[in-house]
Short mmCIF file of C-alpha atoms in Angstrom, two decimals:
data_model
loop_
_atom_site.label_atom_id
_atom_site.label_comp_id
_atom_site.label_asym_id
_atom_site.label_seq_id
_atom_site.Cartn_x
_atom_site.Cartn_y
_atom_site.Cartn_z
CA MET R 1 -1.86 32.68 8.55
CA LYS R 2 1.65 31.50 7.94
CA THR R 3 2.38 28.08 6.39
CA ILE R 4 5.28 25.92 5.51
CA ASN R 5 5.37 24.09 2.24
CA PHE R 6 5.42 20.38 3.19
CA GLU R 7 6.41 17.23 1.11
CA LEU R 8 6.49 13.59 2.11
CA VAL R 9 8.12 11.33 -0.37
CA SER R 10 8.55 7.43 -0.18
CA PRO R 11 10.39 5.26 -2.63
CA GLU R 12 6.90 4.43 -4.23
CA GLU R 13 5.23 7.99 -4.53
CA LYS R 14 4.98 11.53 -3.33
CA LEU R 15 2.40 11.22 -0.67
CA VAL R 16 1.93 14.79 0.33
CA ALA R 17 2.74 18.14 -1.17
CA GLU R 18 0.75 20.90 0.58
CA PRO R 19 1.04 23.98 2.71
CA VAL R 20 0.64 23.20 6.47
CA LYS R 21 0.66 25.30 9.73
CA MET R 22 2.80 22.76 11.45
CA ALA R 23 4.29 19.32 10.91
CA VAL R 24 5.16 17.00 13.88
CA MET R 25 7.54 14.19 13.27
CA PRO R 26 9.42 11.42 15.17
CA GLY R 27 12.96 12.44 15.23
CA GLU R 28 15.82 10.12 16.48
CA GLU R 29 16.32 12.52 19.32
CA GLY R 30 12.49 12.89 20.10
CA VAL R 31 9.27 14.14 18.54
CA PHE R 32 9.64 17.71 17.15
CA GLY R 33 7.48 20.14 15.17
CA VAL R 34 8.27 22.55 12.36
CA MET R 35 6.52 25.78 11.40
CA GLN R 36 7.17 28.66 8.98
CA GLY R 37 10.36 30.41 10.05
CA HIS R 38 12.08 27.28 11.53
CA MET R 39 15.86 27.22 11.43
CA ALA R 40 17.33 25.03 8.85
CA LEU R 41 18.28 21.41 9.80
CA VAL R 42 18.48 17.86 8.56
CA ALA R 43 17.22 15.23 10.99
CA SER R 44 17.08 11.52 11.05
CA LEU R 45 13.62 10.17 11.66
CA GLN R 46 12.72 7.03 13.42
CA PRO R 47 9.47 4.81 12.83
CA GLY R 48 6.39 6.65 14.05
CA VAL R 49 3.67 9.00 13.00
CA VAL R 50 4.01 12.31 11.20
CA GLU R 51 1.10 14.67 12.16
CA LEU R 52 0.01 17.49 9.75
CA PHE R 53 -1.86 20.52 10.95
CA THR R 54 -3.56 22.58 8.38
CA GLU R 55 -5.79 25.78 8.53
CA GLY R 56 -8.95 23.60 8.73
CA SER R 57 -7.57 21.41 11.61
CA GLY R 58 -7.77 22.14 15.34
CA GLU R 59 -4.83 23.10 17.53
CA LYS R 60 -4.59 19.59 18.91
CA THR R 61 -6.19 17.54 16.22
CA PRO R 62 -4.10 16.98 13.10
CA ALA R 63 -5.72 17.14 9.64
CA ARG R 64 -3.61 14.03 8.69
CA ARG R 65 -1.55 11.27 10.33
CA ILE R 66 0.89 9.27 8.39
CA PHE R 67 2.99 6.37 9.56
CA ILE R 68 6.70 6.43 8.37
CA ALA R 69 9.20 3.59 8.79
CA GLY R 70 12.16 6.03 9.24
CA GLY R 71 13.91 8.49 7.00
CA PHE R 72 15.21 12.00 6.96
CA ALA R 73 13.65 15.39 7.27
CA ASP R 74 15.20 18.41 5.41
CA VAL R 75 13.81 21.59 7.02
CA THR R 76 14.29 25.30 5.85
CA ALA R 77 12.33 28.41 7.02
CA ASP R 78 9.68 27.89 4.43
CA GLN R 79 9.77 24.17 3.46
CA CYS R 80 9.98 20.69 5.04
CA VAL R 81 10.65 17.66 3.06
CA ILE R 82 10.50 14.24 4.44
CA LEU R 83 12.19 11.31 2.66
CA ALA R 84 10.57 8.30 4.25
CA GLU R 85 11.68 4.59 3.72
CA GLU R 86 7.98 3.74 3.83
CA ALA R 87 4.87 5.93 4.29
CA VAL R 88 1.16 4.90 4.76
CA ASP R 89 -1.81 6.79 6.10
CA VAL R 90 -2.51 5.75 9.66
CA ALA R 91 -6.20 5.05 8.64
CA ALA R 92 -5.03 2.46 6.27
CA LEU R 93 -3.16 0.42 8.88
CA ASN R 94 -4.95 -2.91 9.65
CA GLN R 95 -4.49 -3.85 13.34
CA GLN R 96 -5.24 -7.53 12.84
CA GLU R 97 -2.79 -7.91 10.05
CA ILE R 98 -0.04 -6.15 11.96
CA GLU R 99 -0.70 -8.39 14.98
CA GLN R 100 -0.47 -11.52 12.82
CA GLN R 101 2.78 -10.20 11.25
CA LEU R 102 4.16 -9.69 14.88
CA GLN R 103 3.23 -13.36 15.77
CA ASN R 104 4.84 -14.69 12.57
CA LEU R 105 7.90 -12.55 13.28
CA SER R 106 8.10 -13.78 16.86
CA GLU R 107 8.20 -17.33 15.45
CA ASP R 108 10.90 -16.45 12.93
CA LEU R 109 13.01 -14.88 15.80
CA ALA R 110 12.69 -18.02 17.86
CA ALA R 111 13.75 -20.22 14.92
CA ALA R 112 16.65 -17.86 13.89
CA GLU R 113 19.97 -19.86 13.82
CA ASP R 114 22.43 -17.01 13.37
CA SER R 115 22.88 -13.37 14.48
CA ILE R 116 22.07 -11.93 11.13
CA ALA R 117 18.64 -13.70 10.96
CA LYS R 118 17.97 -12.76 14.68
CA SER R 119 18.93 -9.03 14.00
CA ARG R 120 16.60 -8.88 10.88
CA ALA R 121 13.70 -10.44 12.94
CA GLU R 122 14.17 -7.99 15.78
CA ARG R 123 14.20 -4.94 13.44
CA ALA R 124 11.09 -6.23 11.69
CA ILE R 125 9.43 -6.76 15.11
CA ALA R 126 10.35 -3.26 16.31
CA LEU R 127 8.94 -1.75 12.97
CA ASN R 128 5.72 -3.64 13.37
CA LYS R 129 5.33 -2.59 16.95
CA ALA R 130 5.68 0.90 15.79
CA ARG R 131 3.01 0.30 13.19
CA LEU R 132 0.66 -1.23 15.78
CA GLN R 133 1.20 1.66 18.09
CA ALA R 134 0.18 4.03 15.27
CA ALA R 135 -2.87 2.05 14.37
CA THR R 136 -4.04 1.69 17.96
CA GLY R 137 -2.79 4.85 19.65
CA HIS R 138 -1.43 2.68 22.49
CA ILE R 139 2.11 1.99 23.49
CA VAL R 140 3.22 -1.61 22.47
CA ALA R 141 5.76 -3.32 24.77
#
């Protein structure tokens, strides 16, 4: 069975370094997967979930799901490296904490007095909505 060497690195640590059958990631242009023999590319990633399929996982059930806050993927025929701004196992996401953060950020947005503060609050809200979607599996409006 053919595998691709996969690494996921955040500023804090190397979260994953293992062979996988397929890695599926949230590209800026849409979700895409890479397997052994993929053409070389560098892609910008948006906040979302990276799914890793290994020999032991099923065809439709990933062995591991990791939330990333965006970053870049460097893909070659036999390797995929993701450099993520932030990365955390989906299982470690706490829905109640994320919902509280969203409430606090909505209040910050309402109180923002200039365009920079509004922009920061809007970006943080979008990122936390992506976290909540990863944690719940439901689309967050």
